[in-house]
Amino acid sequence: DTGVSQNPRHKITKRGQNVTFRCDPISEHNRLYWYRQTLGQGPEFLTYFQNEAQLEKSRLLSDRFSAERPKGSFSTLEIQRTEQGDSAMYLCASSSLQGSSPLHFGNGTRLTVT
Amino acid sequence: QKEVEQDPGPLSVPEGAIVSLNCTYSNSAFQYFMWYRQYSRKGPELLMYTYSSGNKEDGRFTAQVDKSSKYISLFIRDSQPSDSATYLCASRRGQNFVFGPGTRLSVLP
């Protein structure tokens, strides 16, 4: 069990560019979540997958954001036409299908939009 | 009103002190409760996970849940400088996990 892995750890981009982040969950976990966290705040839910199906999306997830989990393993989160307000830590978490399973987080991708 | 509220701190205590961190939630549908510890520039790390009202102990950490008053607490005994971090409480309803803003704790040597 190597834990949840996220890449890159830090991304600096110019406003208007597209960025993509990757998350590799714990291998036996079927559920995968994306959260966004800004300074001084707790993680805010963006979306979650069960296997390859995206089952829920937050209203925070504007049409510039898209997430995929094509084979039910790793996931990508893409932000198109980035804005300065997108600067945040993007956290990925996974859990098993067991009803009471908690979330296990990766160390996040810190996005800075200049 | 946010669904999960915490005093953001910062809270500073001397090494060896007992720390009490508190959290309230507003939705009676929340069934599971968690405490996470987050060091600077790292992801949250699960500390405690509980379902029922009452106490759950793990080493120096005790989680306490009072569902009747919608109140969650985390106690840290014999606090150490390595406990300096932000502590996030979270509640779960189905597959929806909702986090508080976190309390920043500093344990001074």
PDB file of C-alpha atoms in Angstrom:
ATOM      1  CA  ASP A   1       0.000   0.000   0.000  1.00  0.00           C
ATOM      2  CA  THR A   2       1.813   3.100  -1.238  1.00  0.00           C
ATOM      3  CA  GLY A   3      -0.951   5.544  -0.402  1.00  0.00           C
ATOM      4  CA  VAL A   4      -2.592   8.085  -2.684  1.00  0.00           C
ATOM      5  CA  SER A   5      -0.150   9.653  -5.120  1.00  0.00           C
ATOM      6  CA  GLN A   6      -0.630  13.014  -6.842  1.00  0.00           C
ATOM      7  CA  ASN A   7       1.390  14.657  -9.582  1.00  0.00           C
ATOM      8  CA  PRO A   8       2.708  17.211 -10.025  1.00  0.00           C
ATOM      9  CA  ARG A   9       3.207  18.510  -6.473  1.00  0.00           C
ATOM     10  CA  HIS A  10       3.279  22.101  -7.628  1.00  0.00           C
ATOM     11  CA  LYS A  11       2.147  23.726 -10.871  1.00  0.00           C
ATOM     12  CA  ILE A  12       2.671  27.359 -11.821  1.00  0.00           C
ATOM     13  CA  THR A  13       0.797  28.524 -14.882  1.00  0.00           C
ATOM     14  CA  LYS A  14      -0.242  31.733 -16.568  1.00  0.00           C
ATOM     15  CA  ARG A  15      -3.835  32.830 -16.651  1.00  0.00           C
ATOM     16  CA  GLY A  16      -5.666  31.357 -19.611  1.00  0.00           C
ATOM     17  CA  GLN A  17      -3.546  28.209 -19.862  1.00  0.00           C
ATOM     18  CA  ASN A  18      -4.890  24.690 -19.386  1.00  0.00           C
ATOM     19  CA  VAL A  19      -3.542  22.410 -16.663  1.00  0.00           C
ATOM     20  CA  THR A  20      -4.009  18.731 -15.874  1.00  0.00           C
ATOM     21  CA  PHE A  21      -3.384  16.940 -12.606  1.00  0.00           C
ATOM     22  CA  ARG A  22      -3.110  13.212 -12.005  1.00  0.00           C
ATOM     23  CA  CYS A  23      -4.142  11.092  -9.036  1.00  0.00           C
ATOM     24  CA  ASP A  24      -3.290   7.458  -8.387  1.00  0.00           C
ATOM     25  CA  PRO A  25      -5.487   6.114  -5.568  1.00  0.00           C
ATOM     26  CA  ILE A  26      -4.760   3.268  -3.172  1.00  0.00           C
ATOM     27  CA  SER A  27      -4.910   0.263  -5.459  1.00  0.00           C
ATOM     28  CA  GLU A  28      -7.832  -1.584  -3.882  1.00  0.00           C
ATOM     29  CA  HIS A  29      -9.981   1.542  -3.460  1.00  0.00           C
ATOM     30  CA  ASN A  30     -12.962   1.868  -5.801  1.00  0.00           C
ATOM     31  CA  ARG A  31     -13.983   5.391  -4.823  1.00  0.00           C
ATOM     32  CA  LEU A  32     -11.956   8.446  -5.773  1.00  0.00           C
ATOM     33  CA  TYR A  33     -12.641  12.045  -4.765  1.00  0.00           C
ATOM     34  CA  TRP A  34     -11.311  15.448  -5.765  1.00  0.00           C
ATOM     35  CA  TYR A  35     -11.313  18.332  -3.298  1.00  0.00           C
ATOM     36  CA  ARG A  36     -10.050  21.906  -3.452  1.00  0.00           C
ATOM     37  CA  GLN A  37      -8.523  23.648  -0.461  1.00  0.00           C
ATOM     38  CA  THR A  38      -7.624  27.326  -0.102  1.00  0.00           C
ATOM     39  CA  LEU A  39      -5.575  28.891   2.672  1.00  0.00           C
ATOM     40  CA  GLY A  40      -7.302  28.755   6.036  1.00  0.00           C
ATOM     41  CA  GLN A  41     -10.176  26.645   4.770  1.00  0.00           C
ATOM     42  CA  GLY A  42     -11.051  22.986   4.908  1.00  0.00           C
ATOM     43  CA  PRO A  43     -11.218  20.852   1.765  1.00  0.00           C
ATOM     44  CA  GLU A  44     -14.240  21.559  -0.454  1.00  0.00           C
ATOM     45  CA  PHE A  45     -15.786  18.725  -2.436  1.00  0.00           C
ATOM     46  CA  LEU A  46     -15.488  18.904  -6.230  1.00  0.00           C
ATOM     47  CA  THR A  47     -16.427  15.468  -7.584  1.00  0.00           C
ATOM     48  CA  TYR A  48     -16.299  11.757  -6.930  1.00  0.00           C
ATOM     49  CA  PHE A  49     -16.042   8.523  -8.887  1.00  0.00           C
ATOM     50  CA  GLN A  50     -17.034   4.989  -8.128  1.00  0.00           C
ATOM     51  CA  ASN A  51     -14.867   2.898 -10.408  1.00  0.00           C
ATOM     52  CA  GLU A  52     -15.014   4.736 -13.767  1.00  0.00           C
ATOM     53  CA  ALA A  53     -18.408   6.364 -13.179  1.00  0.00           C
ATOM     54  CA  GLN A  54     -18.520   9.998 -12.088  1.00  0.00           C
ATOM     55  CA  LEU A  55     -21.393   9.916  -9.618  1.00  0.00           C
ATOM     56  CA  GLU A  56     -21.500  13.425  -8.197  1.00  0.00           C
ATOM     57  CA  LYS A  57     -20.233  16.890  -9.080  1.00  0.00           C
ATOM     58  CA  SER A  58     -20.291  19.997  -6.931  1.00  0.00           C
ATOM     59  CA  ARG A  59     -21.719  23.256  -8.216  1.00  0.00           C
ATOM     60  CA  LEU A  60     -18.175  24.537  -7.557  1.00  0.00           C
ATOM     61  CA  LEU A  61     -17.085  22.517 -10.586  1.00  0.00           C
ATOM     62  CA  SER A  62     -17.600  25.027 -13.391  1.00  0.00           C
ATOM     63  CA  ASP A  63     -17.623  24.003 -17.037  1.00  0.00           C
ATOM     64  CA  ARG A  64     -13.897  24.813 -17.186  1.00  0.00           C
ATOM     65  CA  PHE A  65     -13.235  21.840 -14.918  1.00  0.00           C
ATOM     66  CA  SER A  66     -13.401  18.245 -16.088  1.00  0.00           C
ATOM     67  CA  ALA A  67     -12.421  15.026 -14.371  1.00  0.00           C
ATOM     68  CA  GLU A  68     -12.000  11.547 -15.739  1.00  0.00           C
ATOM     69  CA  ARG A  69     -11.232   8.109 -14.447  1.00  0.00           C
ATOM     70  CA  PRO A  70     -11.118   6.122 -17.674  1.00  0.00           C
ATOM     71  CA  LYS A  71     -10.348   2.633 -16.410  1.00  0.00           C
ATOM     72  CA  GLY A  72     -11.414   2.962 -12.823  1.00  0.00           C
ATOM     73  CA  SER A  73      -7.816   3.336 -11.657  1.00  0.00           C
ATOM     74  CA  PHE A  74      -6.028   6.710 -11.894  1.00  0.00           C
ATOM     75  CA  SER A  75      -7.919   9.947 -12.401  1.00  0.00           C
ATOM     76  CA  THR A  76      -7.150  13.281 -14.050  1.00  0.00           C
ATOM     77  CA  LEU A  77      -8.525  16.723 -13.274  1.00  0.00           C
ATOM     78  CA  GLU A  78      -8.235  19.308 -16.031  1.00  0.00           C
ATOM     79  CA  ILE A  79      -8.803  23.019 -15.669  1.00  0.00           C
ATOM     80  CA  GLN A  80      -9.204  24.943 -18.911  1.00  0.00           C
ATOM     81  CA  ARG A  81      -8.565  28.682 -19.315  1.00  0.00           C
ATOM     82  CA  THR A  82      -7.241  28.999 -15.781  1.00  0.00           C
ATOM     83  CA  GLU A  83      -8.114  32.060 -13.707  1.00  0.00           C
ATOM     84  CA  GLN A  84      -6.300  33.514 -10.702  1.00  0.00           C
ATOM     85  CA  GLY A  85      -9.173  32.339  -8.505  1.00  0.00           C
ATOM     86  CA  ASP A  86      -8.290  28.764  -9.410  1.00  0.00           C
ATOM     87  CA  SER A  87      -5.103  29.048  -7.324  1.00  0.00           C
ATOM     88  CA  ALA A  88      -5.507  26.465  -4.570  1.00  0.00           C
ATOM     89  CA  MET A  89      -4.403  23.060  -3.367  1.00  0.00           C
ATOM     90  CA  TYR A  90      -6.167  20.286  -5.282  1.00  0.00           C
ATOM     91  CA  LEU A  91      -6.487  17.180  -3.165  1.00  0.00           C
ATOM     92  CA  CYS A  92      -7.326  13.671  -4.255  1.00  0.00           C
ATOM     93  CA  ALA A  93      -8.665  11.073  -1.837  1.00  0.00           C
ATOM     94  CA  SER A  94      -9.776   7.475  -2.128  1.00  0.00           C
ATOM     95  CA  SER A  95     -11.835   5.032  -0.109  1.00  0.00           C
ATOM     96  CA  SER A  96     -12.987   1.463  -0.362  1.00  0.00           C
ATOM     97  CA  LEU A  97     -16.551   0.373  -1.073  1.00  0.00           C
ATOM     98  CA  GLN A  98     -17.009  -0.703   2.533  1.00  0.00           C
ATOM     99  CA  GLY A  99     -19.872   1.406   3.832  1.00  0.00           C
ATOM    100  CA  SER A 100     -17.994   3.065   6.663  1.00  0.00           C
ATOM    101  CA  SER A 101     -14.651   3.556   4.910  1.00  0.00           C
ATOM    102  CA  PRO A 102     -13.022   6.970   5.568  1.00  0.00           C
ATOM    103  CA  LEU A 103     -11.119   9.076   3.043  1.00  0.00           C
ATOM    104  CA  HIS A 104      -7.370   8.724   2.569  1.00  0.00           C
ATOM    105  CA  PHE A 105      -5.745  11.776   1.014  1.00  0.00           C
ATOM    106  CA  GLY A 106      -2.745  12.379  -1.165  1.00  0.00           C
ATOM    107  CA  ASN A 107      -0.404  15.329  -0.594  1.00  0.00           C
ATOM    108  CA  GLY A 108      -2.139  17.420  -3.195  1.00  0.00           C
ATOM    109  CA  THR A 109      -1.157  19.517  -6.199  1.00  0.00           C
ATOM    110  CA  ARG A 110      -0.619  23.180  -5.402  1.00  0.00           C
ATOM    111  CA  LEU A 111      -1.726  25.337  -8.333  1.00  0.00           C
ATOM    112  CA  THR A 112      -0.536  28.914  -8.704  1.00  0.00           C
ATOM    113  CA  VAL A 113      -2.076  30.958 -11.516  1.00  0.00           C
ATOM    114  CA  THR A 114      -0.151  34.136 -12.298  1.00  0.00           C
TER     115      THR A 114
ATOM    116  CA  GLN B   1     -24.336  28.710   8.240  1.00  0.00           C
ATOM    117  CA  LYS B   2     -21.648  26.200   7.338  1.00  0.00           C
ATOM    118  CA  GLU B   3     -22.499  22.558   7.995  1.00  0.00           C
ATOM    119  CA  VAL B   4     -19.337  21.960  10.047  1.00  0.00           C
ATOM    120  CA  GLU B   5     -17.821  24.718  12.178  1.00  0.00           C
ATOM    121  CA  GLN B   6     -14.552  24.970  14.063  1.00  0.00           C
ATOM    122  CA  ASP B   7     -12.710  27.708  15.890  1.00  0.00           C
ATOM    123  CA  PRO B   8      -9.828  28.471  13.494  1.00  0.00           C
ATOM    124  CA  GLY B   9      -7.407  29.376  16.280  1.00  0.00           C
ATOM    125  CA  PRO B  10      -4.486  29.661  16.310  1.00  0.00           C
ATOM    126  CA  LEU B  11      -4.190  27.773  19.561  1.00  0.00           C
ATOM    127  CA  SER B  12      -0.828  27.752  21.342  1.00  0.00           C
ATOM    128  CA  VAL B  13      -0.057  25.433  24.247  1.00  0.00           C
ATOM    129  CA  PRO B  14       3.110  24.401  26.093  1.00  0.00           C
ATOM    130  CA  GLU B  15       4.572  20.950  25.525  1.00  0.00           C
ATOM    131  CA  GLY B  16       2.906  18.349  27.738  1.00  0.00           C
ATOM    132  CA  ALA B  17      -0.430  20.159  27.941  1.00  0.00           C
ATOM    133  CA  ILE B  18      -3.782  18.530  27.272  1.00  0.00           C
ATOM    134  CA  VAL B  19      -5.305  19.997  24.120  1.00  0.00           C
ATOM    135  CA  SER B  20      -9.036  20.188  23.480  1.00  0.00           C
ATOM    136  CA  LEU B  21     -10.226  20.832  19.925  1.00  0.00           C
ATOM    137  CA  ASN B  22     -13.913  21.298  19.234  1.00  0.00           C
ATOM    138  CA  CYS B  23     -16.272  21.142  16.323  1.00  0.00           C
ATOM    139  CA  THR B  24     -20.018  21.516  15.800  1.00  0.00           C
ATOM    140  CA  TYR B  25     -22.195  20.334  12.950  1.00  0.00           C
ATOM    141  CA  SER B  26     -25.682  21.308  11.898  1.00  0.00           C
ATOM    142  CA  ASN B  27     -27.034  18.354   9.904  1.00  0.00           C
ATOM    143  CA  SER B  28     -28.578  15.499  11.891  1.00  0.00           C
ATOM    144  CA  ALA B  29     -28.076  13.224   8.883  1.00  0.00           C
ATOM    145  CA  PHE B  30     -24.342  13.114   9.487  1.00  0.00           C
ATOM    146  CA  GLN B  31     -23.499   9.635  10.721  1.00  0.00           C
ATOM    147  CA  TYR B  32     -19.719   9.312  10.840  1.00  0.00           C
ATOM    148  CA  PHE B  33     -17.179  11.705  12.254  1.00  0.00           C
ATOM    149  CA  MET B  34     -13.489  12.064  11.596  1.00  0.00           C
ATOM    150  CA  TRP B  35     -10.491  14.042  12.720  1.00  0.00           C
ATOM    151  CA  TYR B  36      -7.658  14.701  10.308  1.00  0.00           C
ATOM    152  CA  ARG B  37      -4.262  16.250  10.975  1.00  0.00           C
ATOM    153  CA  GLN B  38      -2.712  18.372   8.246  1.00  0.00           C
ATOM    154  CA  TYR B  39       0.870  19.561   8.262  1.00  0.00           C
ATOM    155  CA  SER B  40       1.830  22.558   6.146  1.00  0.00           C
ATOM    156  CA  ARG B  41       1.871  21.786   2.413  1.00  0.00           C
ATOM    157  CA  LYS B  42       0.750  18.188   3.004  1.00  0.00           C
ATOM    158  CA  GLY B  43      -2.550  16.374   2.582  1.00  0.00           C
ATOM    159  CA  PRO B  44      -4.841  15.620   5.523  1.00  0.00           C
ATOM    160  CA  GLU B  45      -3.933  12.483   7.479  1.00  0.00           C
ATOM    161  CA  LEU B  46      -6.693  10.465   9.162  1.00  0.00           C
ATOM    162  CA  LEU B  47      -6.372  10.420  12.964  1.00  0.00           C
ATOM    163  CA  MET B  48      -9.704   9.191  14.298  1.00  0.00           C
ATOM    164  CA  TYR B  49     -12.899   7.816  12.778  1.00  0.00           C
ATOM    165  CA  THR B  50     -16.016   7.175  14.816  1.00  0.00           C
ATOM    166  CA  TYR B  51     -19.707   6.480  14.365  1.00  0.00           C
ATOM    167  CA  SER B  52     -21.424   6.412  17.700  1.00  0.00           C
ATOM    168  CA  SER B  53     -21.771   8.911  20.493  1.00  0.00           C
ATOM    169  CA  GLY B  54     -19.200   8.464  23.222  1.00  0.00           C
ATOM    170  CA  ASN B  55     -15.437   8.254  23.393  1.00  0.00           C
ATOM    171  CA  LYS B  56     -12.879   6.521  21.194  1.00  0.00           C
ATOM    172  CA  GLU B  57      -9.271   6.379  22.291  1.00  0.00           C
ATOM    173  CA  ASP B  58      -6.098   5.779  20.274  1.00  0.00           C
ATOM    174  CA  GLY B  59      -2.841   6.359  22.081  1.00  0.00           C
ATOM    175  CA  ARG B  60      -2.639  10.010  23.126  1.00  0.00           C
ATOM    176  CA  PHE B  61      -5.764  10.892  21.141  1.00  0.00           C
ATOM    177  CA  THR B  62      -9.391  10.666  22.267  1.00  0.00           C
ATOM    178  CA  ALA B  63     -12.327  11.528  20.044  1.00  0.00           C
ATOM    179  CA  GLN B  64     -15.632  12.357  21.669  1.00  0.00           C
ATOM    180  CA  VAL B  65     -18.969  12.615  19.879  1.00  0.00           C
ATOM    181  CA  ASP B  66     -22.218  13.933  21.329  1.00  0.00           C
ATOM    182  CA  LYS B  67     -24.898  13.506  18.688  1.00  0.00           C
ATOM    183  CA  SER B  68     -27.601  15.041  20.866  1.00  0.00           C
ATOM    184  CA  SER B  69     -25.798  18.393  20.864  1.00  0.00           C
ATOM    185  CA  LYS B  70     -24.040  17.871  17.499  1.00  0.00           C
ATOM    186  CA  TYR B  71     -20.675  18.385  19.131  1.00  0.00           C
ATOM    187  CA  ILE B  72     -17.357  16.667  18.336  1.00  0.00           C
ATOM    188  CA  SER B  73     -14.145  16.960  20.320  1.00  0.00           C
ATOM    189  CA  LEU B  74     -10.576  15.755  19.994  1.00  0.00           C
ATOM    190  CA  PHE B  75      -8.348  15.581  23.057  1.00  0.00           C
ATOM    191  CA  ILE B  76      -4.587  15.267  22.797  1.00  0.00           C
ATOM    192  CA  ARG B  77      -2.752  14.208  25.947  1.00  0.00           C
ATOM    193  CA  ASP B  78       0.903  14.975  26.624  1.00  0.00           C
ATOM    194  CA  SER B  79       1.073  17.215  23.566  1.00  0.00           C
ATOM    195  CA  GLN B  80       4.349  17.310  21.655  1.00  0.00           C
ATOM    196  CA  PRO B  81       5.861  19.919  19.291  1.00  0.00           C
ATOM    197  CA  SER B  82       5.319  17.365  16.504  1.00  0.00           C
ATOM    198  CA  ASP B  83       1.559  17.735  17.110  1.00  0.00           C
ATOM    199  CA  SER B  84       1.781  21.286  15.735  1.00  0.00           C
ATOM    200  CA  ALA B  85      -0.496  21.192  12.701  1.00  0.00           C
ATOM    201  CA  THR B  86      -3.987  22.081  11.535  1.00  0.00           C
ATOM    202  CA  TYR B  87      -6.705  19.746  12.795  1.00  0.00           C
ATOM    203  CA  LEU B  88      -9.740  19.256  10.579  1.00  0.00           C
ATOM    204  CA  CYS B  89     -12.971  17.723  11.746  1.00  0.00           C
ATOM    205  CA  ALA B  90     -15.211  16.121   9.157  1.00  0.00           C
ATOM    206  CA  SER B  91     -18.660  14.599   9.048  1.00  0.00           C
ATOM    207  CA  ARG B  92     -20.057  12.093   6.612  1.00  0.00           C
ATOM    208  CA  ARG B  93     -23.537  11.603   5.139  1.00  0.00           C
ATOM    209  CA  GLY B  94     -23.567   8.797   2.624  1.00  0.00           C
ATOM    210  CA  GLN B  95     -20.680   9.529   0.250  1.00  0.00           C
ATOM    211  CA  ASN B  96     -20.666  13.217   1.142  1.00  0.00           C
ATOM    212  CA  PHE B  97     -17.758  14.205   3.421  1.00  0.00           C
ATOM    213  CA  VAL B  98     -17.949  17.765   4.773  1.00  0.00           C
ATOM    214  CA  PHE B  99     -14.949  19.409   6.436  1.00  0.00           C
ATOM    215  CA  GLY B 100     -14.620  22.215   8.934  1.00  0.00           C
ATOM    216  CA  PRO B 101     -12.119  25.013   8.287  1.00  0.00           C
ATOM    217  CA  GLY B 102      -9.569  23.517  10.682  1.00  0.00           C
ATOM    218  CA  THR B 103      -7.961  24.660  13.925  1.00  0.00           C
ATOM    219  CA  ARG B 104      -4.279  25.589  13.787  1.00  0.00           C
ATOM    220  CA  LEU B 105      -2.398  24.229  16.808  1.00  0.00           C
ATOM    221  CA  SER B 106       1.094  25.148  17.960  1.00  0.00           C
ATOM    222  CA  VAL B 107       2.753  23.153  20.742  1.00  0.00           C
ATOM    223  CA  LEU B 108       5.648  25.134  22.139  1.00  0.00           C
ATOM    224  CA  PRO B 109       8.734  23.315  23.497  1.00  0.00           C
TER     225      PRO B 109
END
